[in-house]
Short mmCIF file of C-alpha atoms in Angstrom, two decimals:
data_model
loop_
_atom_site.label_atom_id
_atom_site.label_comp_id
_atom_site.label_asym_id
_atom_site.label_seq_id
_atom_site.Cartn_x
_atom_site.Cartn_y
_atom_site.Cartn_z
CA MET A 1 93.95 46.76 121.11
CA LYS A 2 90.99 47.13 118.70
CA LYS A 3 92.05 49.90 115.74
CA GLU A 4 88.53 50.49 114.69
CA LEU A 5 85.66 52.42 116.93
CA ASP A 6 81.89 51.41 116.85
CA LEU A 7 80.18 54.29 117.33
CA THR A 8 76.38 52.63 116.90
CA ARG A 9 77.27 51.55 120.74
CA GLY A 10 78.09 51.71 124.34
CA SER A 11 78.21 55.00 125.96
CA ILE A 12 77.94 58.36 123.48
CA PRO A 13 80.00 60.78 125.39
CA ARG A 14 82.75 58.18 125.55
CA ALA A 15 83.07 57.03 121.25
CA LEU A 16 82.24 60.92 120.38
CA THR A 17 85.22 61.98 123.03
CA ALA A 18 87.53 59.04 121.69
CA PHE A 19 86.92 59.54 117.86
CA ILE A 20 86.98 63.40 117.83
CA LEU A 21 89.85 64.70 119.74
CA PRO A 22 92.12 62.06 117.46
CA MET A 23 90.60 63.49 114.48
CA ILE A 24 91.47 67.21 115.99
CA LEU A 25 94.82 66.42 116.88
CA GLY A 26 95.06 65.11 113.43
CA SER A 27 93.83 68.08 112.13
CA LEU A 28 95.95 70.49 114.11
CA ILE A 29 99.13 68.02 113.29
CA GLN A 30 98.69 68.28 109.30
CA GLN A 31 98.01 72.43 109.22
CA LEU A 32 101.82 71.80 111.52
CA TYR A 33 102.88 71.43 107.90
CA THR A 34 101.96 74.88 106.90
CA THR A 35 102.56 76.80 110.50
CA ALA A 36 105.99 75.18 110.05
CA ASP A 37 106.95 76.58 106.61
CA ALA A 38 105.45 80.31 107.89
CA VAL A 39 107.47 80.61 110.97
CA ILE A 40 110.65 78.68 108.97
CA VAL A 41 110.39 80.69 106.47
CA GLY A 42 109.13 83.70 107.86
CA GLN A 43 112.19 84.10 110.23
CA PHE A 44 115.02 82.93 107.73
CA ALA A 45 113.42 84.51 104.33
CA GLY A 46 111.56 87.44 105.57
CA LYS A 47 108.39 89.13 105.35
CA ALA A 48 109.21 88.68 101.36
CA GLY A 49 108.95 85.12 101.81
CA LEU A 50 106.28 84.58 103.80
CA ALA A 51 104.24 86.54 101.77
CA ALA A 52 104.89 84.43 99.10
CA ILE A 53 103.09 82.02 100.60
CA ASP A 54 100.88 83.12 101.66
CA SER A 55 99.30 85.08 98.62
CA VAL A 56 98.24 81.66 97.14
CA HIS A 57 97.41 80.17 100.31
CA THR A 58 93.67 79.47 99.17
CA LEU A 59 95.09 78.10 95.95
CA PHE A 60 95.88 74.40 96.72
CA LYS A 61 92.61 73.97 98.85
CA PHE A 62 91.02 74.29 95.26
CA PRO A 63 92.23 70.18 94.18
CA ILE A 64 92.40 68.98 98.29
CA ASN A 65 89.18 70.22 99.41
CA PHE A 66 87.03 69.04 95.91
CA MET A 67 88.91 65.61 96.58
CA ASN A 68 88.26 65.63 100.37
CA GLY A 69 84.61 66.05 99.46
CA LEU A 70 84.50 62.74 97.03
CA ALA A 71 86.11 61.31 99.70
CA ALA A 72 83.73 62.23 102.09
CA GLY A 73 80.86 60.99 99.46
CA ALA A 74 82.61 57.56 100.02
CA THR A 75 82.86 57.94 103.77
CA ILE A 76 79.19 58.36 104.18
CA LEU A 77 78.28 54.66 102.10
CA ILE A 78 81.08 53.08 103.55
CA SER A 79 80.20 53.79 107.03
CA ARG A 80 76.65 53.20 106.87
CA TYR A 81 77.75 49.87 105.20
CA TYR A 82 79.64 49.37 108.51
CA GLY A 83 77.30 50.02 110.58
CA ALA A 84 75.11 47.61 108.93
CA LYS A 85 77.89 44.85 108.69
CA HIS A 86 77.92 44.41 104.83
CA MET A 87 81.44 43.52 104.51
CA ASP A 88 80.90 42.99 100.40
CA GLY A 89 79.80 45.75 100.01
CA LEU A 90 82.21 47.65 102.04
CA ARG A 91 85.50 45.89 100.61
CA CYS A 92 84.13 47.29 96.89
CA CYS A 93 83.27 50.40 98.43
CA VAL A 94 86.80 51.12 99.44
CA ARG A 95 88.44 49.80 96.41
CA THR A 96 86.48 51.64 93.71
CA ALA A 97 87.12 55.00 96.22
CA ASN A 98 90.75 54.66 95.83
CA THR A 99 91.04 53.95 92.77
CA LEU A 100 88.79 57.24 91.64
CA ALA A 101 91.28 59.06 94.13
CA LEU A 102 94.52 57.61 92.19
CA ALA A 103 93.10 58.61 88.97
CA LEU A 104 92.02 62.59 90.15
CA GLY A 105 94.70 63.02 92.37
CA VAL A 106 97.52 62.84 89.05
CA LEU A 107 95.43 64.98 86.82
CA CYS A 108 95.74 67.39 89.51
CA SER A 109 98.94 67.33 89.57
CA ILE A 110 99.23 67.89 86.36
CA ALA A 111 96.91 70.26 85.64
CA GLY A 112 98.26 72.26 88.81
CA VAL A 113 101.75 72.55 87.39
CA LEU A 114 101.05 73.51 84.07
CA LEU A 115 98.60 76.19 84.82
CA THR A 116 100.51 77.78 88.04
CA PRO A 117 101.56 80.72 85.80
CA TRP A 118 97.81 81.45 85.02
CA LEU A 119 96.50 80.59 88.81
CA LEU A 120 99.08 83.27 89.63
CA ASP A 121 97.81 86.13 87.44
CA ILE A 122 94.28 85.62 88.84
CA MET A 123 95.33 85.79 92.01
CA ALA A 124 97.11 88.95 91.00
CA VAL A 125 100.70 88.14 92.94
CA PRO A 126 102.65 91.29 93.02
CA GLY A 127 105.97 91.42 91.33
CA ASP A 128 108.09 91.51 93.68
CA ILE A 129 106.86 88.15 95.47
CA TYR A 130 105.79 86.21 91.53
CA PRO A 131 109.06 84.68 91.36
CA GLN A 132 109.09 82.96 94.54
CA THR A 133 105.83 81.82 94.89
CA LEU A 134 106.02 80.12 91.11
CA ALA A 135 108.12 77.95 92.50
CA TYR A 136 106.39 77.24 95.65
CA CYS A 137 103.44 76.14 93.58
CA ARG A 138 104.72 74.10 91.28
CA ILE A 139 106.38 72.26 93.87
CA TYR A 140 103.29 72.33 96.10
CA PHE A 141 101.10 71.01 92.85
CA ALA A 142 103.49 68.13 91.90
CA GLY A 143 103.43 66.35 94.88
CA ILE A 144 100.00 67.37 95.33
CA TRP A 145 98.48 63.54 94.36
CA ALA A 146 100.35 62.20 97.68
CA MET A 147 97.98 64.40 99.47
CA VAL A 148 95.20 63.87 97.66
CA MET A 149 95.65 59.45 98.68
CA TYR A 150 96.75 60.50 102.16
CA ASN A 151 93.26 62.30 102.86
CA MET A 152 90.87 59.72 100.96
CA MET A 153 92.75 56.74 102.38
CA ALA A 154 92.30 58.30 105.69
CA GLY A 155 88.83 59.08 105.75
CA ILE A 156 88.10 55.34 105.23
CA LEU A 157 89.70 54.39 107.80
CA ARG A 158 87.36 56.75 110.08
CA ALA A 159 84.92 55.71 108.15
CA PHE A 160 86.01 52.82 110.24
CA GLY A 161 85.87 55.31 113.49
CA ASP A 162 89.27 54.31 113.22
CA SER A 163 90.78 57.65 113.80
CA GLN A 164 93.81 56.99 116.36
CA ARG A 165 96.43 55.52 113.08
CA PRO A 166 95.74 58.40 110.94
CA LEU A 167 97.26 60.41 113.70
CA TYR A 168 100.00 58.40 114.17
CA VAL A 169 101.00 58.80 110.74
CA LEU A 170 100.25 62.64 111.43
CA ILE A 171 103.10 62.66 113.96
CA LEU A 172 105.54 61.56 111.75
CA SER A 173 105.28 63.20 108.86
CA SER A 174 104.88 66.11 110.95
CA ALA A 175 108.53 65.32 112.20
CA LEU A 176 109.36 65.20 108.73
CA ASN A 177 108.28 68.02 107.65
CA ILE A 178 109.56 70.03 110.52
CA VAL A 179 112.97 68.95 109.99
CA GLY A 180 112.83 69.24 106.23
CA ASP A 181 112.72 73.15 106.95
CA PHE A 182 114.70 73.45 109.20
CA LEU A 183 117.26 71.60 106.83
CA LEU A 184 116.47 73.32 103.46
CA VAL A 185 115.81 76.76 104.89
CA GLY A 186 117.66 77.25 107.94
CA VAL A 187 120.62 75.34 106.98
CA PHE A 188 120.95 75.73 103.52
CA HIS A 189 119.30 78.68 102.57
CA THR A 190 116.71 77.35 99.75
CA GLY A 191 113.85 79.88 100.88
CA VAL A 192 110.49 78.46 99.49
CA ARG A 193 111.54 75.73 96.98
CA GLY A 194 113.09 74.03 100.09
CA ALA A 195 109.54 74.59 102.29
CA ALA A 196 107.69 73.27 99.91
CA VAL A 197 109.54 70.00 99.33
CA ALA A 198 109.55 69.37 102.23
CA THR A 199 106.10 69.32 102.76
CA VAL A 200 105.51 67.24 99.38
CA ALA A 201 108.38 64.94 101.00
CA ALA A 202 106.21 64.31 104.32
CA GLN A 203 103.41 64.07 102.22
CA VAL A 204 104.66 61.10 100.32
CA VAL A 205 105.77 59.26 103.51
CA SER A 206 102.12 59.91 105.09
CA PHE A 207 100.59 58.62 101.76
CA LEU A 208 103.00 55.18 102.39
CA CYS A 209 102.08 54.89 105.51
CA VAL A 210 98.32 54.75 105.53
CA SER A 211 97.97 53.08 102.31
CA ARG A 212 99.67 49.93 104.33
CA MET A 213 97.70 50.16 107.25
CA LEU A 214 94.90 50.07 105.06
CA ASN A 215 95.98 47.10 103.30
CA ARG A 216 96.61 45.21 106.60
CA THR A 217 92.99 46.58 107.98
CA LYS A 218 91.05 42.90 108.19
CA GLN A 219 87.68 44.14 106.51
CA VAL A 220 89.46 45.27 103.40
CA SER A 221 92.49 43.19 102.54
CA GLY A 222 94.25 44.37 99.62
CA GLY A 223 91.60 47.50 100.09
CA THR A 224 94.31 49.54 97.64
CA ARG A 225 94.24 47.58 94.93
CA ILE A 226 92.35 49.12 91.80
CA HIS A 227 88.91 47.83 91.30
CA PHE A 228 86.18 49.99 89.42
CA CYS A 229 82.00 49.51 90.68
CA ALA A 230 79.52 50.91 88.55
CA GLU A 231 77.24 51.00 91.25
CA HIS A 232 79.72 52.33 93.85
CA MET A 233 81.15 54.64 91.71
CA THR A 234 77.62 56.32 90.88
CA ALA A 235 76.85 56.65 95.04
CA MET A 236 80.04 58.36 95.64
CA VAL A 237 79.64 60.90 92.77
CA LYS A 238 75.94 61.09 93.48
CA THR A 239 76.90 61.72 97.48
CA GLY A 240 80.05 63.08 96.63
CA ILE A 241 79.59 66.11 94.36
CA PRO A 242 77.87 68.21 96.16
CA LEU A 243 79.98 67.45 99.31
CA ALA A 244 82.89 68.40 96.91
CA LEU A 245 81.52 71.35 95.23
CA GLN A 246 80.75 72.54 98.72
CA SER A 247 84.36 71.89 99.57
CA ILE A 248 85.16 74.26 96.95
CA LEU A 249 83.42 77.04 97.78
CA PHE A 250 85.18 78.20 100.35
CA PRO A 251 88.95 79.00 98.71
CA ILE A 252 87.10 79.93 95.71
CA ALA A 253 85.55 82.89 97.98
CA ASN A 254 88.91 83.49 99.77
CA SER A 255 91.17 83.36 96.45
CA ILE A 256 88.34 86.64 95.74
CA VAL A 257 89.21 87.94 98.61
CA GLN A 258 92.72 87.11 99.07
CA ALA A 259 93.00 88.48 95.91
CA SER A 260 91.37 92.15 97.15
CA VAL A 261 94.26 91.62 99.79
CA ASN A 262 97.20 90.97 97.62
CA GLY A 263 96.03 94.67 96.42
CA MET A 264 96.42 96.05 99.84
CA GLY A 265 100.79 95.82 100.38
CA THR A 266 103.12 93.29 101.67
CA ASP A 267 102.16 94.18 105.13
CA SER A 268 98.71 93.44 104.93
CA ILE A 269 99.03 90.43 102.79
CA ALA A 270 102.09 88.96 105.89
CA ALA A 271 99.60 90.23 108.92
CA TRP A 272 97.01 88.68 106.86
CA GLY A 273 98.44 85.40 106.81
CA ILE A 274 99.38 85.51 110.13
CA CYS A 275 95.97 86.09 111.22
CA ASP A 276 94.79 82.90 109.24
CA LYS A 277 98.06 80.82 111.14
CA MET A 278 96.78 81.74 114.69
CA ASP A 279 93.07 81.02 114.59
CA MET A 280 94.26 77.64 113.07
CA LEU A 281 93.20 76.12 115.71
CA ILE A 282 89.61 77.47 115.68
CA TRP A 283 89.57 75.66 111.97
CA LEU A 284 90.70 72.98 113.05
CA ILE A 285 88.79 72.20 115.58
CA ALA A 286 85.03 73.09 113.58
CA ASP A 287 86.45 71.65 110.90
CA ALA A 288 87.16 68.28 112.30
CA MET A 289 83.76 68.31 114.71
CA SER A 290 82.11 68.19 110.51
CA PRO A 291 83.46 65.32 109.73
CA ALA A 292 82.89 63.63 112.94
CA LEU A 293 79.49 63.88 112.96
CA THR A 294 79.01 62.87 109.24
CA THR A 295 80.35 59.38 110.71
CA TYR A 296 78.53 58.89 114.13
CA THR A 297 75.75 59.90 111.95
CA ALA A 298 75.74 57.32 109.13
CA GLN A 299 77.33 54.58 111.38
CA ASN A 300 74.03 55.07 113.54
CA ILE A 301 71.53 55.23 110.76
CA GLY A 302 73.12 52.41 109.10
CA ALA A 303 72.45 50.68 112.10
CA GLY A 304 68.84 52.24 112.94
CA GLN A 305 69.46 54.30 115.67
CA PRO A 306 67.98 57.71 115.15
CA GLU A 307 67.56 58.86 118.83
CA ARG A 308 71.25 58.01 118.99
CA VAL A 309 71.81 60.51 116.48
CA LYS A 310 69.76 62.78 117.99
CA LYS A 311 71.88 62.76 121.40
CA GLY A 312 75.31 62.72 120.02
CA VAL A 313 74.42 65.68 117.21
CA TYR A 314 73.55 68.17 120.32
CA LEU A 315 76.98 66.50 122.14
CA GLY A 316 79.36 67.21 119.62
CA THR A 317 78.24 70.78 118.07
CA ALA A 318 78.41 71.68 122.06
CA MET A 319 81.79 69.98 122.33
CA SER A 320 82.92 72.16 119.26
CA ALA A 321 81.08 75.36 120.39
CA GLY A 322 82.50 75.07 123.81
CA ALA A 323 85.71 74.65 122.14
CA VAL A 324 86.31 77.47 119.73
CA ALA A 325 84.91 79.69 122.42
CA LEU A 326 87.88 79.37 124.72
CA VAL A 327 90.02 79.42 121.93
CA SER A 328 88.75 82.76 120.55
CA LEU A 329 89.15 84.30 124.27
CA VAL A 330 93.09 83.65 124.09
CA LEU A 331 93.43 85.29 120.61
CA TYR A 332 91.86 88.00 121.70
CA LEU A 333 93.38 88.96 124.76
CA PHE A 334 96.88 88.04 123.28
CA PRO A 335 97.30 88.69 119.51
CA ALA A 336 99.86 90.62 119.70
CA THR A 337 102.21 87.64 121.65
CA ILE A 338 101.03 85.46 119.43
CA GLY A 339 101.64 87.30 116.83
CA SER A 340 105.09 88.00 116.85
CA TRP A 341 106.22 84.39 117.16
CA PHE A 342 105.41 84.32 113.02
CA VAL A 343 107.54 87.14 112.01
CA SER A 344 111.12 87.96 112.50
CA ALA A 345 111.99 90.87 115.06
CA SER A 346 113.06 93.76 112.15
CA ASP A 347 109.32 93.38 110.51
CA ARG A 348 107.40 92.97 113.52
CA ALA A 349 106.12 96.78 114.21
CA ALA A 350 104.98 97.06 111.05
CA VAL A 351 103.35 93.44 110.88
CA VAL A 352 102.31 92.92 114.34
CA PRO A 353 99.88 95.73 115.55
CA LEU A 354 97.49 94.93 111.88
CA VAL A 355 97.43 91.64 113.05
CA VAL A 356 95.80 92.56 116.97
CA ARG A 357 93.25 95.15 114.58
CA TYR A 358 92.23 92.03 112.65
CA MET A 359 92.42 89.44 115.06
CA ARG A 360 90.11 91.10 117.57
CA MET A 361 87.32 91.82 114.93
CA MET A 362 87.40 88.32 114.55
CA ALA A 363 87.26 86.55 117.33
CA PRO A 364 83.93 87.18 118.59
CA PHE A 365 82.19 85.89 116.18
CA PHE A 366 84.19 82.28 115.37
CA VAL A 367 81.59 80.69 117.16
CA PHE A 368 78.92 81.24 114.59
CA TYR A 369 81.68 78.82 111.96
CA ALA A 370 81.96 76.19 114.67
CA LEU A 371 77.72 75.76 114.54
CA ALA A 372 78.21 76.04 111.09
CA GLU A 373 80.30 73.17 110.57
CA ALA A 374 78.55 70.73 113.02
CA PHE A 375 75.12 71.30 111.75
CA SER A 376 76.05 71.14 108.11
CA GLY A 377 78.49 67.74 108.90
CA THR A 378 75.14 66.05 110.54
CA CYS A 379 72.60 66.96 107.70
CA CYS A 380 75.30 64.87 105.14
CA GLY A 381 75.41 62.32 107.42
CA MET A 382 72.14 61.99 106.79
CA GLY A 383 72.55 61.56 103.21
CA ASP A 384 70.89 65.35 102.35
CA THR A 385 74.23 66.71 100.70
CA LEU A 386 72.61 69.01 98.29
CA LYS A 387 71.29 72.09 100.70
CA PRO A 388 74.23 72.00 102.84
CA MET A 389 75.96 73.07 99.94
CA LEU A 390 73.62 75.19 98.27
CA THR A 391 73.32 76.75 101.88
CA THR A 392 77.22 77.04 101.68
CA LEU A 393 76.85 78.57 98.28
CA VAL A 394 74.20 81.44 99.32
CA THR A 395 76.08 82.81 102.97
CA VAL A 396 79.71 82.27 102.16
CA CYS A 397 80.69 82.14 98.62
CA LEU A 398 77.90 84.12 97.02
CA LEU A 399 77.51 86.49 99.95
CA ARG A 400 81.61 87.12 100.31
CA VAL A 401 81.62 87.73 96.66
CA LEU A 402 79.09 90.33 95.83
CA CYS A 403 80.41 92.39 98.84
CA ILE A 404 83.65 92.23 97.45
CA PHE A 405 82.45 93.91 94.24
CA PHE A 406 80.01 95.78 95.90
CA ILE A 407 80.83 96.93 99.67
CA LEU A 408 84.50 96.82 99.17
CA PRO A 409 84.54 99.55 96.62
CA LEU A 410 82.92 101.74 98.93
CA TYR A 411 85.67 101.32 101.84
CA GLN A 412 89.07 99.87 100.46
CA THR A 413 90.51 99.11 103.57
CA MET A 414 91.15 95.61 105.08
CA GLU A 415 88.79 95.84 108.13
CA CYS A 416 85.89 95.66 105.61
CA ILE A 417 87.41 92.51 104.11
CA VAL A 418 87.76 91.04 107.63
CA GLY A 419 84.22 92.39 108.34
CA ILE A 420 82.84 90.51 105.15
CA TYR A 421 84.80 87.08 106.37
CA VAL A 422 82.19 87.97 110.10
CA ALA A 423 79.25 88.57 107.96
CA SER A 424 79.22 85.32 105.89
CA TRP A 425 80.26 82.88 109.51
CA ILE A 426 77.16 85.01 111.23
CA ALA A 427 74.96 83.75 107.70
CA ALA A 428 76.12 80.39 107.54
CA GLY A 429 75.85 79.94 111.25
CA LEU A 430 72.56 80.32 111.74
CA SER A 431 71.45 78.79 108.29
CA PHE A 432 72.87 75.51 109.11
CA THR A 433 71.83 75.56 112.84
CA ALA A 434 68.10 76.62 111.36
CA MET A 435 68.70 73.63 108.67
CA TYR A 436 68.83 70.99 111.24
CA PHE A 437 65.75 71.53 113.59
CA TRP A 438 63.45 71.97 110.26
CA LYS A 439 65.15 68.35 109.52
CA GLN A 440 64.52 67.39 113.15
CA PHE A 441 60.69 69.11 113.46
CA ARG A 442 59.58 67.06 109.92
CA GLN A 443 60.97 63.58 110.87
CA GLY A 444 58.86 64.52 114.44
#
C-alpha cells in the first residue's frame, strides 16, 4: 500500500480527508499522554498531584512549540520540493532539518533541567505543591529532546502526505505511556515523578520508531544522517522563525494567565486544568487542521495549482469549524459528567461546580479558534509566515497580557480570566479570516 499521499491530484475531499483524519487522531493520541497523567494522578495522588502537573502544563510548550514552528517552516519547503518532484533538494532539506532538530533538542533538555527552579518561581507555583512540581519538570525536561526529534521527523513524513505511520507510532507510545502510568503511579505509588518517567519513556520509543520509518522512506533514504546545507538552513530559518515565534506566543500568554490562575487557589487550579483536558478535542481538531492546510497549500503551490488550493481551503475550514461546533455542544451540555472523570470522589464537590461554570462560558466561542487556525495554516502554506505571527502577537499574546495586567485587577475572579480567553479567540478568528480573504482579493 502506498504510504505517501499526493495532495496535488485526485478528489480534493477524499485526499484532504484521508490526510487530515490520521492527523487529528494522532494528535488526540499524543495528548493522551497528558490526559493519562491527569486521570491517573488525580485518582491516586489527589488534587495536589493534579495541581502540581497543571500548574506548569504551559511551561513545556515553549521549547516544543518553538521547535514545531521551525519544523513547520521545514515542512513548507519540503512539501514544495515534493509537489515539484525535486528529489535532490528534498533529501538535502530533510537531513538539514533533522540535524537542526537534534542540536536544539539537546540544548532544550540541558537548559530546562538547569532552569527549572527559576521557571517555577516565575510561574508562582504554590509552596504546597512545589516539591512535586519541581521533580516532574526536571524529569520531563530531561527527555524533551526525544519529543523535539519525534515532532520534526513526523512533520517530515507528513510533508510527503504520510500521516498514517506517525499515527501508528503514537498508538504504540500512548499504550506504553498509559501502562507505565498505572504501574509507576497506581501500583508503585511514585506520584508525579512516575507520571513524568512514563511520558518520557513513551516519547523515546516514538522517536526511535519514526526515525526508522524515515530512514526506510525511499525518497530520503538515510534521512536522519547528520548533514548541514547553508542554503536550506537559511530558507528554513527564514520561513520557520516567524512560525516558531507564533507557536510560542500562545504558551507565553497562557503562562502569564496561568500565573494568575495559580493565585486563585488549588481548587481553581485543578478545575482550570480539568477544563483544559475536557476541551482537548477542540484544540486537536483545530491544531491538526492548521498544518494539514499548510502542507496541502504548499504542495499544490509547488505543483502550480492555485484553484485547487482555494477549493481545499474552503472544505478544510468547514470541516474543522463543523467538528469543533459539535464537540462544543457536548461540552456545554455535559460538563459535570465529563469533569467528574478527572478527580477523585472526595474532591468532586469542591472542583466540579467550578468546571461547569468555566466550561459553559467558553464552549459557545471555540469555533472562532477553529477559524483562526485553519486560515493561519493556509496563509503559512502560501509562504507568508510573518503576517500570521504578527496577527497572533496582537490578537492572542498582547490582548491576553494587557487584559491580565489592566482588566483582571478590577475583578480578581476566574470568570474574568475565562472572559479574557474568549475575547482573544474572537479577535484571532475574525482577524485571520479577514487576512485570508484579503489575500484572495489581492490575487484576483
